[in-house]
Amino acid sequence: MRLIGLLLTFLCVSQILLAQQTRISGRVTDASTGELLPFVRVVFQDSKIGTETDTLGNYVLESYYATDSIQFFMAGYRIVTLAVQKDQVQIMNVKMVERIDEIDEVFIRPPDEFPSTTLHKKVIANKPINNREKLGSYGYELYNKIQIDLNNIGDKFTERDLVKRLDLVLDYLDSADGGETYLPVILSENISQFNFKNNPKKRKEVVSATRITGVENLQLNQFLGEMYLDFNIYDNYIVLFNKAFVSPVANFARTYYRFYLEDSTFIDNQWCYKLRFTPKRTGDMTFEGEMWIHDTTYAVKNIKASISPWANINYVQALYLEHHFDQVEKEVWMLTEEKMIIDLKITKKTEVYGFYGRKYTSRRNFEINTAHTDDFYKSDNTVEFEEGAKTRDDAYWAAHRHVPLSDQEEGIDQMTDSLNNDPFFKFLKNATYMASTGYYPLGKIEIGSIHSLIAVNPVEKFRTGLAIRTSNAFSRRFEIGGKLYYGFGDERFKYGAIIRYNITPKKRGLWTNYYNYDIEQLGLSPTAASVGSTFSSLLRTGPLDKLTFVSKVGSNLEKDVGKDVILFGGVEWKEYTALGLANYERYNTDGLLERVSKIQTAEITARFRWAKDEEFLAGSFDRTSIRSKYPVFSLQGIFGVKGVFGSDYNYQKVEFSMEHIRTVGVLGRLRYQIVGGYIFGTVAYPFLKVHEGSQSYWLYTNSFNRLSFFEFISDRYVGALVEQHWEGLLFDRIPLIKKLQWRLVTTGRMTYGAISNRHQEAMLLPEFTKKFGDTPYVELAVGIENIFKVGRIDLVWRATHLTPNISPLGVRARWAFNF
């Protein structure tokens, strides 16, 4: 049975591989005499793919580049043309008839189209054949090198006080090709084996060596592999910095580009044509450059391109790329070498320092259509690391890297070690860290947070305090943190503590234990600034008169499982005390209305999250999703248990959500989301679905910006969001606005729900809460983003459930650093 299984597997694999090529064989004879005809030219029509019959008149023609017809040529005989079934094995025996020539009148006319158009059409026609995705499988050894350089230094750089205090950097200055001085500061290298399989698509990458010089506290190694730094020139769109650029090899490229046939020559003993391309219009996300096309297969041999100077992309002042392709086997073209240079500055004419990003990639030792079993591709990680991959010595790197390092690249390690010992450099690094995290490092601890140093609200009036946590210098697996704040209005201390431990560092398993005793705003988006935030205190549109004092303690575990799944499980006990208008009232057993001072609950939470090919930018404890091109699905259950340390309610919550962010070509970037939930049991309204609102001029992207807190409460609900970032599609065609590089964004958001009367037994709903009735709550918005490269202003329209004497329109704003 095992032998039969192997035989069936071999036959299936053979079928897949043969289906990629067209194979025609047969014998050619004289139609009158039956004589075998040697040296007959056999070619696919309108191509240069062909062969000749042997001395016995036999021929075999096999190619990925088959056309729909095959032709037979021989002097003194009529041309024979036969139809071909592509991707099939066929036998064609041909009888050729002698030709009696009669010379007809010859007309010479100009061609119907430019030679460049004809050539580009043939490139497009052969895209499916030349694209590596045609192969049943492939693999190669990959070497990636990424270097980050400080640029825009200027002639007076060495005279500045900062440089004089860090004079050791002068030994490492280098010059770019244009004469501009730059300072190499970060270097990363990566060697891996990459394998890909079609039908079904599977991929695997195993890193054999990796290192990063000059970067601390960021696990960037997995982003240096093929999975995250690769794009295909044969795709219609090339996505760079979340922007979709039209490829010069797109099916519709001639709508966006002009092509010019300029030269022809041998490259690597292969005859090629030079095709230059320039954008037809300003405002389009396009490239300009040149590519060399192989004259037989019409594959791209080389391409050199830069993004158009008007491309609406922030901070990237220039981007240049080169791709070099080779036939690693007959009629199999693969990308073998790749270069990219990115110039990052705030503006073109700024005197502020910027960065060069340089990427070099080399591929070699190709395996084409080498079958591997499904078990070969099974892995719990998108990228795997060999034992010792992060600790390879210099001798290993010297023997295995594809190209040697320059003197400056070799010296980056020594320079950064020296800088890290300089007190002034340490201060600059710590100040930058504080600006991004809110905490200032002091050895094995960090003190903060500048984001919540002071705050103002109706209960506390004025609030201030500090937080402290251990740093990575203390441990990269174990973190202890605490906070202490004081409100001068209520004259009460608020405090909290947290302990986090990564129990499985190779595959993240973060165990968190916490206690918190503080004021919260229920119905606030999880991504919104907290009540104690300094920033949120300055932008409120209304008073925070429905606050809640929350005391809670809990423990949870977040565990990555496989490549795409994150499991979350936790327990939490909490006690709510109403502050302000959000009172807790109910009828007692005697039918009398009574006010409840506090309510308690104990909850068990379980969450399943699935995101195909999602990766993260991760520190030791916190991480940020880089997003996946696939939707993210989440299913969560929360179970309230009565009688645990005085908890009051039995209930069950179930919620499903799906979110997807994807580029949609020239239309920009689309984000859409759906959510639905149901709550079983009987429970007080603070533990139901309090629909997320906002009482701030700050624009929140995950809540309703014209909805007040506690305005709607539900025990069954649905919601949806559609947000379209049009990038520069519209504004880049308006002359004056085009220079500002503003971008249009439109948003539609809705929610609908209902609440059962049974919950009134547990607690009465507050008077300021509304019911949906038959009408969902809807918000629509139109906005301008990329104002001064960071700002966004939206005009938000509350389309339903209008409040008398209150305008349905509101202006909201936010800032964010985006490309």
PDB file of C-alpha atoms in Angstrom, residues 380-488:
ATOM      1  CA  ASP A 380       4.479  26.338  13.252  1.00  0.00           C
ATOM      2  CA  ASN A 381       6.237  29.465  12.009  1.00  0.00           C
ATOM      3  CA  THR A 382       6.217  31.412   8.782  1.00  0.00           C
ATOM      4  CA  VAL A 383       9.991  31.657   9.094  1.00  0.00           C
ATOM      5  CA  GLU A 384      12.050  29.081  10.970  1.00  0.00           C
ATOM      6  CA  PHE A 385      15.517  29.524  12.438  1.00  0.00           C
ATOM      7  CA  GLU A 386      18.164  26.842  12.555  1.00  0.00           C
ATOM      8  CA  GLU A 387      19.819  26.163  15.883  1.00  0.00           C
ATOM      9  CA  GLY A 388      22.627  28.690  16.236  1.00  0.00           C
ATOM     10  CA  ALA A 389      21.421  30.882  13.356  1.00  0.00           C
ATOM     11  CA  LYS A 390      21.713  34.015  15.494  1.00  0.00           C
ATOM     12  CA  THR A 391      25.212  33.244  16.774  1.00  0.00           C
ATOM     13  CA  ARG A 392      27.211  32.440  13.630  1.00  0.00           C
ATOM     14  CA  ASP A 393      30.855  33.523  13.861  1.00  0.00           C
ATOM     15  CA  ASP A 394      32.767  35.698  11.399  1.00  0.00           C
ATOM     16  CA  ALA A 395      34.323  32.681   9.688  1.00  0.00           C
ATOM     17  CA  TYR A 396      30.875  31.282   8.889  1.00  0.00           C
ATOM     18  CA  TRP A 397      29.708  34.604   7.436  1.00  0.00           C
ATOM     19  CA  ALA A 398      32.873  35.002   5.362  1.00  0.00           C
ATOM     20  CA  ALA A 399      32.343  31.544   3.860  1.00  0.00           C
ATOM     21  CA  HIS A 400      28.601  31.784   3.182  1.00  0.00           C
ATOM     22  CA  ARG A 401      27.629  35.396   2.387  1.00  0.00           C
ATOM     23  CA  HIS A 402      27.183  35.914  -1.356  1.00  0.00           C
ATOM     24  CA  VAL A 403      29.127  39.204  -1.521  1.00  0.00           C
ATOM     25  CA  PRO A 404      31.847  40.562   0.804  1.00  0.00           C
ATOM     26  CA  LEU A 405      31.199  43.534   3.112  1.00  0.00           C
ATOM     27  CA  SER A 406      32.829  46.912   2.583  1.00  0.00           C
ATOM     28  CA  ASP A 407      35.152  48.431   5.193  1.00  0.00           C
ATOM     29  CA  GLN A 408      32.363  50.706   6.453  1.00  0.00           C
ATOM     30  CA  GLU A 409      29.944  47.795   6.759  1.00  0.00           C
ATOM     31  CA  GLU A 410      32.535  45.767   8.666  1.00  0.00           C
ATOM     32  CA  GLY A 411      33.020  48.677  11.064  1.00  0.00           C
ATOM     33  CA  ILE A 412      29.388  49.374  11.976  1.00  0.00           C
ATOM     34  CA  ASP A 413      29.503  46.890  14.853  1.00  0.00           C
ATOM     35  CA  GLN A 414      32.557  48.510  16.406  1.00  0.00           C
ATOM     36  CA  MET A 415      31.142  52.015  15.938  1.00  0.00           C
ATOM     37  CA  THR A 416      27.774  51.265  17.581  1.00  0.00           C
ATOM     38  CA  ASP A 417      29.503  49.542  20.518  1.00  0.00           C
ATOM     39  CA  SER A 418      31.574  52.660  21.040  1.00  0.00           C
ATOM     40  CA  LEU A 419      28.556  54.949  20.744  1.00  0.00           C
ATOM     41  CA  ASN A 420      26.576  52.947  23.284  1.00  0.00           C
ATOM     42  CA  ASN A 421      29.314  53.645  25.831  1.00  0.00           C
ATOM     43  CA  ASP A 422      29.204  57.412  25.225  1.00  0.00           C
ATOM     44  CA  PRO A 423      27.095  59.243  27.901  1.00  0.00           C
ATOM     45  CA  PHE A 424      25.851  61.925  25.516  1.00  0.00           C
ATOM     46  CA  PHE A 425      24.769  59.348  22.930  1.00  0.00           C
ATOM     47  CA  LYS A 426      22.986  57.394  25.664  1.00  0.00           C
ATOM     48  CA  PHE A 427      21.011  60.524  26.569  1.00  0.00           C
ATOM     49  CA  LEU A 428      19.983  61.099  22.941  1.00  0.00           C
ATOM     50  CA  LYS A 429      18.923  57.468  22.588  1.00  0.00           C
ATOM     51  CA  ASN A 430      16.935  57.504  25.839  1.00  0.00           C
ATOM     52  CA  ALA A 431      15.207  60.779  24.929  1.00  0.00           C
ATOM     53  CA  THR A 432      14.124  59.272  21.607  1.00  0.00           C
ATOM     54  CA  TYR A 433      12.861  56.170  23.401  1.00  0.00           C
ATOM     55  CA  MET A 434      10.825  58.308  25.806  1.00  0.00           C
ATOM     56  CA  ALA A 435       9.242  60.240  22.948  1.00  0.00           C
ATOM     57  CA  SER A 436       7.945  57.010  21.415  1.00  0.00           C
ATOM     58  CA  THR A 437       7.011  54.996  24.540  1.00  0.00           C
ATOM     59  CA  GLY A 438       6.436  57.621  27.236  1.00  0.00           C
ATOM     60  CA  TYR A 439       9.080  56.042  29.503  1.00  0.00           C
ATOM     61  CA  TYR A 440      12.644  57.166  30.223  1.00  0.00           C
ATOM     62  CA  PRO A 441      15.165  54.323  30.818  1.00  0.00           C
ATOM     63  CA  LEU A 442      17.314  54.446  33.953  1.00  0.00           C
ATOM     64  CA  GLY A 443      19.335  51.258  33.968  1.00  0.00           C
ATOM     65  CA  LYS A 444      17.098  48.361  34.954  1.00  0.00           C
ATOM     66  CA  ILE A 445      13.960  50.486  35.371  1.00  0.00           C
ATOM     67  CA  GLU A 446      11.946  52.938  33.261  1.00  0.00           C
ATOM     68  CA  ILE A 447       9.999  55.915  34.636  1.00  0.00           C
ATOM     69  CA  GLY A 448       6.960  57.511  33.019  1.00  0.00           C
ATOM     70  CA  SER A 449       4.575  58.041  31.628  1.00  0.00           C
ATOM     71  CA  ILE A 450       4.687  61.425  29.982  1.00  0.00           C
ATOM     72  CA  HIS A 451       1.344  60.569  28.325  1.00  0.00           C
ATOM     73  CA  SER A 452      -0.465  60.565  31.692  1.00  0.00           C
ATOM     74  CA  LEU A 453       1.655  62.860  33.814  1.00  0.00           C
ATOM     75  CA  ILE A 454      -1.256  65.265  34.402  1.00  0.00           C
ATOM     76  CA  ALA A 455      -4.966  65.112  33.568  1.00  0.00           C
ATOM     77  CA  VAL A 456      -8.249  66.882  34.317  1.00  0.00           C
ATOM     78  CA  ASN A 457     -11.752  65.401  34.800  1.00  0.00           C
ATOM     79  CA  PRO A 458     -14.916  66.353  36.760  1.00  0.00           C
ATOM     80  CA  VAL A 459     -14.306  63.844  39.557  1.00  0.00           C
ATOM     81  CA  GLU A 460     -10.607  64.341  40.264  1.00  0.00           C
ATOM     82  CA  LYS A 461     -10.408  67.927  39.001  1.00  0.00           C
ATOM     83  CA  PHE A 462      -6.616  67.834  38.696  1.00  0.00           C
ATOM     84  CA  ARG A 463      -4.692  64.552  38.605  1.00  0.00           C
ATOM     85  CA  THR A 464      -0.995  63.721  38.547  1.00  0.00           C
ATOM     86  CA  GLY A 465       1.275  60.772  39.215  1.00  0.00           C
ATOM     87  CA  LEU A 466       4.024  58.471  37.955  1.00  0.00           C
ATOM     88  CA  ALA A 467       4.467  54.963  36.614  1.00  0.00           C
ATOM     89  CA  ILE A 468       7.487  52.678  36.829  1.00  0.00           C
ATOM     90  CA  ARG A 469       8.430  49.394  35.155  1.00  0.00           C
ATOM     91  CA  THR A 470      11.461  47.195  34.709  1.00  0.00           C
ATOM     92  CA  SER A 471      13.457  47.517  31.491  1.00  0.00           C
ATOM     93  CA  ASN A 472      14.955  44.958  29.140  1.00  0.00           C
ATOM     94  CA  ALA A 473      18.211  45.420  31.049  1.00  0.00           C
ATOM     95  CA  PHE A 474      16.451  43.761  33.992  1.00  0.00           C
ATOM     96  CA  SER A 475      14.938  40.933  31.925  1.00  0.00           C
ATOM     97  CA  ARG A 476      13.630  40.279  28.431  1.00  0.00           C
ATOM     98  CA  ARG A 477      11.154  37.683  29.696  1.00  0.00           C
ATOM     99  CA  PHE A 478       9.951  39.079  33.025  1.00  0.00           C
ATOM    100  CA  GLU A 479       8.507  42.574  33.604  1.00  0.00           C
ATOM    101  CA  ILE A 480       7.175  44.219  36.758  1.00  0.00           C
ATOM    102  CA  GLY A 481       5.324  47.527  36.597  1.00  0.00           C
ATOM    103  CA  GLY A 482       3.322  49.827  38.846  1.00  0.00           C
ATOM    104  CA  LYS A 483       1.619  53.220  38.888  1.00  0.00           C
ATOM    105  CA  LEU A 484       0.474  55.703  41.512  1.00  0.00           C
ATOM    106  CA  TYR A 485      -1.749  58.747  40.845  1.00  0.00           C
ATOM    107  CA  TYR A 486      -3.554  61.260  43.028  1.00  0.00           C
ATOM    108  CA  GLY A 487      -6.754  63.187  42.321  1.00  0.00           C
ATOM    109  CA  PHE A 488      -7.016  66.524  44.089  1.00  0.00           C
TER     110      PHE A 488
END
